[in-house]
CSV table of C-alpha atoms in Angstrom, one decimal:
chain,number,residue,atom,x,y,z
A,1380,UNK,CA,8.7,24.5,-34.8
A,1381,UNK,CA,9.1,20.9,-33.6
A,1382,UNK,CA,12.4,21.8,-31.9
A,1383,UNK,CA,10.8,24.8,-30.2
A,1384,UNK,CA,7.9,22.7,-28.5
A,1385,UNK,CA,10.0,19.1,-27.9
A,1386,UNK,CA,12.0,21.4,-24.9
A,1387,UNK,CA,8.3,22.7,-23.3
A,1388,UNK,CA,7.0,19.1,-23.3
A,1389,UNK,CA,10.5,17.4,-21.7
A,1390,UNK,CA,9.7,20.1,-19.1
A,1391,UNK,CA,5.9,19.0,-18.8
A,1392,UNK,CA,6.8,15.2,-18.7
A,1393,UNK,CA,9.3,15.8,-15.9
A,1394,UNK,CA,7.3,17.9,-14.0
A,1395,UNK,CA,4.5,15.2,-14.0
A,1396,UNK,CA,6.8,12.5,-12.8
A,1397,UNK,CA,7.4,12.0,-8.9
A,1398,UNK,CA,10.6,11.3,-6.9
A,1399,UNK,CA,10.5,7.4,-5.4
A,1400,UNK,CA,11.8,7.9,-1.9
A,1401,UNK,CA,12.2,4.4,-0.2
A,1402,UNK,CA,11.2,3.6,3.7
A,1403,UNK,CA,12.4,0.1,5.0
A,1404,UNK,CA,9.5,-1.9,7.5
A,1405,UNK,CA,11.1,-3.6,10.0
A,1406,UNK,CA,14.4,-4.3,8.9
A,1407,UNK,CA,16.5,-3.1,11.7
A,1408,UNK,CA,13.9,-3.8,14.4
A,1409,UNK,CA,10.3,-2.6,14.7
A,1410,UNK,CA,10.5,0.7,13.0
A,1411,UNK,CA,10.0,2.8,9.7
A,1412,UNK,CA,13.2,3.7,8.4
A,1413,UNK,CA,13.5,6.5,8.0
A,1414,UNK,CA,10.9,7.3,10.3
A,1415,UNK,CA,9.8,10.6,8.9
A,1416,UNK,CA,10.6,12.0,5.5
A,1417,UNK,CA,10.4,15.8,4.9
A,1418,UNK,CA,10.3,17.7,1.2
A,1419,UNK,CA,8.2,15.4,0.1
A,1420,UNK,CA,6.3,16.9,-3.1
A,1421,UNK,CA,2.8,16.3,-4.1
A,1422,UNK,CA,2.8,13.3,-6.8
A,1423,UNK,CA,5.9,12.0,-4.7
A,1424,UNK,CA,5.7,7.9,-4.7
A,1425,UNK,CA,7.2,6.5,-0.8
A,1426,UNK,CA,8.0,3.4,-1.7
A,1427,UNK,CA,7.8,0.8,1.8
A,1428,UNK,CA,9.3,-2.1,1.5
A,1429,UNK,CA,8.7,-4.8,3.9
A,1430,UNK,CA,12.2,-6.2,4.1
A,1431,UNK,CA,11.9,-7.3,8.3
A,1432,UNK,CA,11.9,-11.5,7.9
A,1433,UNK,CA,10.1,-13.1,9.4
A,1434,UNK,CA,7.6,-10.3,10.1
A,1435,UNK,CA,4.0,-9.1,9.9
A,1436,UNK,CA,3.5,-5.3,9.4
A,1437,UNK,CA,0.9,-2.7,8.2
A,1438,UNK,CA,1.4,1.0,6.9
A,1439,UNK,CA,-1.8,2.3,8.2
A,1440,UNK,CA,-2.4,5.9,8.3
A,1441,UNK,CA,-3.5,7.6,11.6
A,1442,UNK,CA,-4.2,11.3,12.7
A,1443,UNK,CA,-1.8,13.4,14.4
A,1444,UNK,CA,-4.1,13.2,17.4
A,1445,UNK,CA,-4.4,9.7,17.6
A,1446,UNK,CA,-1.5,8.3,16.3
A,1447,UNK,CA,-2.5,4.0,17.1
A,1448,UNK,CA,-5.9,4.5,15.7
A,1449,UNK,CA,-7.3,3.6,11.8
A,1450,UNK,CA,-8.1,6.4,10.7
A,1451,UNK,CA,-11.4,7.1,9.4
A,1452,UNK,CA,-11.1,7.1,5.3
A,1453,UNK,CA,-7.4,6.7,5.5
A,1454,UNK,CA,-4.8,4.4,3.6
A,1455,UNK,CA,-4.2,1.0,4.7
A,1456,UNK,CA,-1.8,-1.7,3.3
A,1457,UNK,CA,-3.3,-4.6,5.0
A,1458,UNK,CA,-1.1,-7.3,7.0
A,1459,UNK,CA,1.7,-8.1,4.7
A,1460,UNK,CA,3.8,-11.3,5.9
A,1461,UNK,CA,7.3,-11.7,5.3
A,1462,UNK,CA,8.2,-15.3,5.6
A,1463,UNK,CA,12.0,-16.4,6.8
A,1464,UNK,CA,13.7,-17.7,3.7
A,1465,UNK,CA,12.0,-14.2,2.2
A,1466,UNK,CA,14.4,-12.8,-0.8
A,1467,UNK,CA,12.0,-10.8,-2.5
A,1468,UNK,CA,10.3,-8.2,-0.1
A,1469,UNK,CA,7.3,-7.1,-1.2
A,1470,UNK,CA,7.0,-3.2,-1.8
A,1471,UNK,CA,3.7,-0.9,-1.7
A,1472,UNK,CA,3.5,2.3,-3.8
A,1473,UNK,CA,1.9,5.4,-2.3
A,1474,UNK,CA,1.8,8.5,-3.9
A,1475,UNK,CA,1.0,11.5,-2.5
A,1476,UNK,CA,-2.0,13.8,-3.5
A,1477,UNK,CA,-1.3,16.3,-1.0
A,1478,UNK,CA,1.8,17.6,0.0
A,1479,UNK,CA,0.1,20.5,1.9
A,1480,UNK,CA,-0.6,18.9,5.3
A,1481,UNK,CA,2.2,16.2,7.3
A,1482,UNK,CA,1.1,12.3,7.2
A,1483,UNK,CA,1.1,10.4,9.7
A,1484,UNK,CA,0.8,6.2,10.1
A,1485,UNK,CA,1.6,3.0,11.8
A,1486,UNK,CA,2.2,-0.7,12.2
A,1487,UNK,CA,-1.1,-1.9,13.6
A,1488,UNK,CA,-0.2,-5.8,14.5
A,1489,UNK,CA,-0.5,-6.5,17.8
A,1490,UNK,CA,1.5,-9.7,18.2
A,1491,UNK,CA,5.2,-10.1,18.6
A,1492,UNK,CA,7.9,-9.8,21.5
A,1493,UNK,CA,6.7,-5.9,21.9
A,1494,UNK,CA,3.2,-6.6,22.2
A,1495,UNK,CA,1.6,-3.7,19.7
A,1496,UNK,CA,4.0,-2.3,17.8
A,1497,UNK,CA,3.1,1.4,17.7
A,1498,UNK,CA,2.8,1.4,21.3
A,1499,UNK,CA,6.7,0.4,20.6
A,1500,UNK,CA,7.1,3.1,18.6
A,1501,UNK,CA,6.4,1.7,15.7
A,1502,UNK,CA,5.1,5.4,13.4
A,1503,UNK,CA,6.1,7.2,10.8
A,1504,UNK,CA,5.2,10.6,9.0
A,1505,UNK,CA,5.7,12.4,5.5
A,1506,UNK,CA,6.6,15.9,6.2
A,1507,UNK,CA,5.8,16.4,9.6
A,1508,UNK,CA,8.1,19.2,11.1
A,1509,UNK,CA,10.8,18.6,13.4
A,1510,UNK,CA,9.4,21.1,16.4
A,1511,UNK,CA,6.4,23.1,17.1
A,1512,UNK,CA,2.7,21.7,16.5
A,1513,UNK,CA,2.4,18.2,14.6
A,1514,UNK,CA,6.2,17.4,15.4
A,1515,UNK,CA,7.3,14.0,14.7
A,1516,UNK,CA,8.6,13.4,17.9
A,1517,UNK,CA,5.4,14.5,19.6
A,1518,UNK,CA,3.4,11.8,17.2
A,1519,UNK,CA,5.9,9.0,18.6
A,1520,UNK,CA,5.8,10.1,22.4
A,1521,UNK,CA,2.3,9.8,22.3
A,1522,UNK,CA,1.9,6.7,20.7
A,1523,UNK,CA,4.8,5.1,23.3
A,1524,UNK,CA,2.6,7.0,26.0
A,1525,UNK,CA,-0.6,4.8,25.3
A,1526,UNK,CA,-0.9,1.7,27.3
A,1527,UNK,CA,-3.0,-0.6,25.5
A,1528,UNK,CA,-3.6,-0.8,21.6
A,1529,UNK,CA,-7.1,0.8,20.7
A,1530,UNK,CA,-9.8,-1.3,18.8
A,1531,UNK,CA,-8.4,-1.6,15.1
A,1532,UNK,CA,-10.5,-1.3,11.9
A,1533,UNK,CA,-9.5,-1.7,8.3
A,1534,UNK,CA,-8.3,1.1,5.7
A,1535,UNK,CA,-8.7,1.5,2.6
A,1536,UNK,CA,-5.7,1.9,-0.8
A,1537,UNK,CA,-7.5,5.0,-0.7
A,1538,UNK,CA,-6.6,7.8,2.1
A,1539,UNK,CA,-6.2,11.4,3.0
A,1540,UNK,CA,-3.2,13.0,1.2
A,1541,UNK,CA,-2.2,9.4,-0.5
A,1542,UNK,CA,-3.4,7.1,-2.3
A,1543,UNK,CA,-2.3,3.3,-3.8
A,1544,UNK,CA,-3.7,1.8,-6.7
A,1545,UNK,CA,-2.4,-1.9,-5.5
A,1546,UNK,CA,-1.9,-3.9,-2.8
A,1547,UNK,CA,1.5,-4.7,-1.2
A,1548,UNK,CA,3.5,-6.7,-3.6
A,1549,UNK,CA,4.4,-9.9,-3.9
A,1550,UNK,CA,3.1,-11.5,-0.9
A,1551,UNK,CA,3.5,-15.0,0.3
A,1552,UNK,CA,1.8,-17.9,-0.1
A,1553,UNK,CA,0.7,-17.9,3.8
A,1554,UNK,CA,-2.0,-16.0,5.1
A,1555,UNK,CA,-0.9,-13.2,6.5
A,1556,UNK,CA,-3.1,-13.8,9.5
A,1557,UNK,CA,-1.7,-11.9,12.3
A,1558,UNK,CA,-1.4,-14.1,14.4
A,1559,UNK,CA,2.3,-14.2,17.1
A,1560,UNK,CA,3.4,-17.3,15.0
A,1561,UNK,CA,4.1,-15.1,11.4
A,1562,UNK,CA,4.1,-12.0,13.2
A,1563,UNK,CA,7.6,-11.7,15.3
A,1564,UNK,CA,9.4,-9.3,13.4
A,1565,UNK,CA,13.6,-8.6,13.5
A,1566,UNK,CA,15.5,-7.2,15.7
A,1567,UNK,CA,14.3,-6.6,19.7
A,1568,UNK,CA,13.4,-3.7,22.0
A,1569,UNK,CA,11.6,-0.7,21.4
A,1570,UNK,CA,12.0,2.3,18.8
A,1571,UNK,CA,14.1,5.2,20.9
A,1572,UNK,CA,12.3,9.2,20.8
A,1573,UNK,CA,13.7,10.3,17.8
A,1574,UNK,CA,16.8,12.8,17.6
A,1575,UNK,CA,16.8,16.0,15.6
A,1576,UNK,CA,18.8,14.2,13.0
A,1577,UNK,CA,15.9,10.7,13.0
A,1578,UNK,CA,13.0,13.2,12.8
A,1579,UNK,CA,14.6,15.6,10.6
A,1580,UNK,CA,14.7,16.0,6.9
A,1581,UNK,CA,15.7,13.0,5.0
A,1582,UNK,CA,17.1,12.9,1.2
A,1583,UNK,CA,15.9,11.7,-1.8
A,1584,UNK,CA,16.7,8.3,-2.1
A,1585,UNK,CA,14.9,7.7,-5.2
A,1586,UNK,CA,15.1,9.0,-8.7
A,1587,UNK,CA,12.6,11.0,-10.7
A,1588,UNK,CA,11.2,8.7,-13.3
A,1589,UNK,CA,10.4,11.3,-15.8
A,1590,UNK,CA,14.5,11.7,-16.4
A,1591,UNK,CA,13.9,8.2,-18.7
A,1592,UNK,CA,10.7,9.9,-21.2
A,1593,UNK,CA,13.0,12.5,-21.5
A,1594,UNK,CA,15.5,10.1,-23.4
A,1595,UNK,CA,12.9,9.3,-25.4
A,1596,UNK,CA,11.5,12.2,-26.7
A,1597,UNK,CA,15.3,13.3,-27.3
A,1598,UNK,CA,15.7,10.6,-30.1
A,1599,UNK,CA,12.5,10.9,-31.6
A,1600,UNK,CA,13.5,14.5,-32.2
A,1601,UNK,CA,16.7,13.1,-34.0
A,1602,UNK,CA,14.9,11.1,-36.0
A,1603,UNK,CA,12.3,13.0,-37.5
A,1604,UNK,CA,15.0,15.8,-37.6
């Protein structure tokens, strides 16, 4: 009997456990790399991890409609700072709660050689199709198409289709105030309109954490066996 259930709750364990799939802020300039990530499931984790130094980004989550705007109830990692001699970047979890409807957010900071970043192209989406209404592409053109940066409010580790349960993590010791001084970013220039291959689908680059409790459960079954 205990061999007969031990295969049913593997299944259940693995079934409750997300992929990690990792985007890069700002590391190769003033973008989200990759900048949209499609077959993302519901219970997912995306992974950013701030790894432009120096820099001062945000993962804020906007509409399709107005893609440099806070949205109203949506996520919101805050200004993380990245100092110079950075070797640890800090990372922020967000897991998915619904998988049903594309996601869309940007960098909010204003300050650097690009002036705003999203109006530099600075977005980024979870499942947002390639073509057709709510592509990716669409998002970015209008957010490049704007010429000033709307007022800016703050989010929430709460938002609609995600959700964190902690802030970005480890920060530095420095405030990360926003201000042009800690807020400069790598690279130069402005984030091209994505290709079909940029916008398109992207693979997992995580693992699925469940795979480990399945280890587990596997020896305990040898031992009481």
């Amino acid at each position: 009997m205990l061999f007969a259930l031990v295969p049913l709750a593997l299944v259940t364990v693995a079934n409750a456990q997300g992929f990690v799939w990792n985007v890069t802020v700002a590391q190769s300039g003033f973008v989200f790399d990759p900048p949209n990530t499609e077959g993302v499931a519901t219970g997912d984790i995306m992974q950013f991890i701030f790894s432009g130094a120096p820099g001062n980004h945000t993962v804020s989550q906007a509409s399709f409609d107005a893609p440099c705007v806070q949205m109203a109830g949506g996520f919101d990692s805050g200004y993380v700072f990245v100092p110079q001699a950075s070797d640890t970047p800090p990372i922020w979890n967000l897991t998915v709660t619904n998988a049903s409807a594309p996601i869309y957010f940007y960098c909010k900071q204003t300050a650097g050689p690009v002036g705003p970043h999203c109006l530099a192209g600075m977005v980024g989406a979870i499942n947002a199709p390639d073509n057709g209404t709510g592509a990716f592409s669409s998002f970015m053109s209008a957010a490049m198409a704007l010429t000033a940066l709307p007022s800016q409010t703050a989010g929430a580790l709460t938002g609609v289709g995600a959700m964190a349960t902690a802030s970005p993590s480890p920060l530095a010791s420095a405030a990360a105030s926003g201000s042009p001084s800690s807020a400069t970013g790598t690279g130069s220039g402005t984030a091209a309109a994505p290709s079909s291959t940029t916008a398109g689908a992207t693979k997992k680059t995580g693992f699925q954490t469940g795979v480990a409790m399945l280890g587990l459960l596997l020896g305990a079954v040898v031992v009481l066996a």
